[in-house]
mmCIF file of C-alpha atoms in Angstrom:
data_model
loop_
_atom_site.group_PDB
_atom_site.id
_atom_site.type_symbol
_atom_site.label_atom_id
_atom_site.label_comp_id
_atom_site.label_asym_id
_atom_site.label_seq_id
_atom_site.Cartn_x
_atom_site.Cartn_y
_atom_site.Cartn_z
ATOM 1 C CA MET P 963 11.355 25.575 56.472
ATOM 2 C CA SER P 964 12.366 27.726 59.417
ATOM 3 C CA SER P 965 14.749 26.441 62.089
ATOM 4 C CA SER P 966 11.903 26.304 64.652
ATOM 5 C CA GLU P 967 9.871 23.825 62.580
ATOM 6 C CA PRO P 968 10.727 20.139 62.968
ATOM 7 C CA GLU P 969 11.991 18.174 59.976
ATOM 8 C CA PHE P 970 9.313 15.573 59.396
ATOM 9 C CA ASN P 971 9.809 11.905 58.593
ATOM 10 C CA ASP P 972 6.960 11.907 56.057
ATOM 11 C CA ALA P 973 7.375 8.220 55.180
ATOM 12 C CA ARG P 974 7.261 7.302 58.901
ATOM 13 C CA GLU P 975 9.972 4.742 58.158
ATOM 14 C CA TYR P 976 12.596 3.665 60.648
ATOM 15 C CA SER P 977 15.563 1.285 60.300
ATOM 16 C CA SER P 978 14.790 -0.750 63.425
ATOM 17 C CA LEU P 979 12.553 -1.054 66.442
ATOM 18 C CA GLU P 980 15.588 -0.036 68.494
ATOM 19 C CA GLU P 981 15.733 3.270 66.593
ATOM 20 C CA VAL P 982 12.058 3.923 67.430
ATOM 21 C CA MET P 983 12.538 2.988 71.092
ATOM 22 C CA ASN P 984 15.669 5.161 71.438
ATOM 23 C CA THR P 985 13.754 8.071 69.893
ATOM 24 C CA LEU P 986 10.833 7.551 72.272
ATOM 25 C CA LEU P 987 13.188 7.277 75.255
ATOM 26 C CA THR P 988 14.283 10.873 74.638
ATOM 27 C CA ALA P 989 10.828 11.807 75.980
ATOM 28 C CA LYS P 990 11.287 9.882 79.250
ATOM 29 C CA GLY P 991 10.913 12.043 82.329
ATOM 30 C CA LYS P 992 9.575 15.030 80.420
ATOM 31 C CA SER P 993 6.086 16.460 80.540
ATOM 32 C CA PHE P 994 4.004 16.753 77.380
ATOM 33 C CA ARG P 995 4.375 20.534 77.644
ATOM 34 C CA GLU P 996 8.160 20.152 77.675
ATOM 35 C CA LEU P 997 8.054 17.901 74.612
ATOM 36 C CA ASP P 998 5.495 19.931 72.660
ATOM 37 C CA GLN P 999 7.013 21.951 69.796
ATOM 38 C CA THR P 1000 3.627 22.910 68.289
ATOM 39 C CA GLY P 1001 1.646 24.516 71.117
ATOM 40 C CA ARG P 1002 -0.868 21.648 71.241
ATOM 41 C CA ALA P 1003 -0.389 21.135 74.998
ATOM 42 C CA LEU P 1004 -1.634 24.661 75.651
ATOM 43 C CA THR P 1005 -4.900 24.381 73.708
ATOM 44 C CA GLY P 1006 -6.458 21.269 75.283
ATOM 45 C CA GLY P 1007 -9.867 19.911 74.388
ATOM 46 C CA ASN P 1008 -8.560 17.401 71.863
ATOM 47 C CA LYS P 1009 -8.481 13.869 73.247
ATOM 48 C CA GLY P 1010 -5.795 12.884 70.753
ATOM 49 C CA SER P 1011 -3.473 15.795 71.459
ATOM 50 C CA LEU P 1012 -1.050 13.789 73.611
ATOM 51 C CA GLY P 1013 -0.499 11.259 70.837
ATOM 52 C CA GLN P 1014 -0.171 14.101 68.338
ATOM 53 C CA ILE P 1015 2.545 15.686 70.491
ATOM 54 C CA ILE P 1016 4.488 12.402 70.427
ATOM 55 C CA GLU P 1017 3.947 12.033 66.661
ATOM 56 C CA GLU P 1018 5.052 15.549 65.736
ATOM 57 C CA SER P 1019 7.519 16.554 68.431
ATOM 58 C CA VAL P 1020 9.218 13.253 69.283
ATOM 59 C CA LEU P 1021 8.881 10.918 66.302
ATOM 60 C CA LYS P 1022 8.910 13.853 63.850
ATOM 61 C CA TYR P 1023 6.100 12.918 61.523
ATOM 62 C CA ALA P 1024 3.090 14.984 60.546
ATOM 63 C CA ILE P 1025 -0.216 13.979 62.080
ATOM 64 C CA ASN P 1026 -2.856 12.580 59.759
ATOM 65 C CA SER P 1027 -6.240 10.926 59.872
ATOM 66 C CA ASP P 1028 -5.475 7.963 57.609
ATOM 67 C CA ALA P 1029 -6.074 4.446 58.854
ATOM 68 C CA ALA P 1030 -2.561 3.242 57.954
ATOM 69 C CA PRO P 1031 -0.213 2.285 60.807
ATOM 70 C CA ASP P 1032 2.024 5.044 62.149
ATOM 71 C CA ILE P 1033 5.440 3.413 62.120
ATOM 72 C CA HIS P 1034 7.055 1.291 59.406
ATOM 73 C CA ILE P 1035 10.125 -0.885 59.937
ATOM 74 C CA GLY P 1036 10.835 -2.914 56.831
ATOM 75 C CA ASP P 1037 7.751 -4.998 56.070
ATOM 76 C CA THR P 1038 6.317 -4.595 59.582
ATOM 77 C CA SER P 1039 4.033 -1.760 60.629
ATOM 78 C CA TYR P 1040 3.043 -0.512 64.081
ATOM 79 C CA GLU P 1041 0.247 1.723 65.322
ATOM 80 C CA LEU P 1042 1.244 4.294 67.962
ATOM 81 C CA LYS P 1043 -1.003 4.477 71.028
ATOM 82 C CA VAL P 1044 -0.530 6.968 73.842
ATOM 83 C CA THR P 1045 -2.304 6.539 77.166
ATOM 84 C CA PRO P 1046 -1.902 9.265 79.768
ATOM 85 C CA LEU P 1047 -1.581 8.400 83.445
ATOM 86 C CA LYS P 1048 -3.144 10.500 86.152
ATOM 87 C CA HIS P 1049 -1.427 10.663 89.501
ATOM 88 C CA ILE P 1050 -3.941 10.555 92.328
ATOM 89 C CA LYS P 1051 -2.739 11.720 95.718
ATOM 90 C CA LYS P 1052 -3.338 9.304 98.534
ATOM 91 C CA ARG P 1053 -6.097 10.495 100.838
ATOM 92 C CA GLN P 1054 -5.272 10.698 104.495
ATOM 93 C CA THR P 1055 -7.670 8.801 106.691
ATOM 94 C CA ASN P 1056 -8.323 9.501 110.323
ATOM 95 C CA LEU P 1057 -8.232 6.190 112.198
ATOM 96 C CA SER P 1058 -9.403 7.003 115.723
#
């Protein structure tokens, strides 16, 4: 594995929810393009690409199409969901 490729957490296992949250908080304030280590943000057209960027580049596990939950903490499993927000500029109105 080259140094530019992320080391994957193939088992998608974490020791605690706090570990997952602290890992996710490293993405706070960054754009998806800043986080992306795979080039997915540049290709577009895939509605799941934002979640895939979080999976691969932040949580460090390979994307897959299986139905199993994404994150495992002991006997509890969680499914990762990513919802993008779109900033809409406030329109100026002319009140005369």
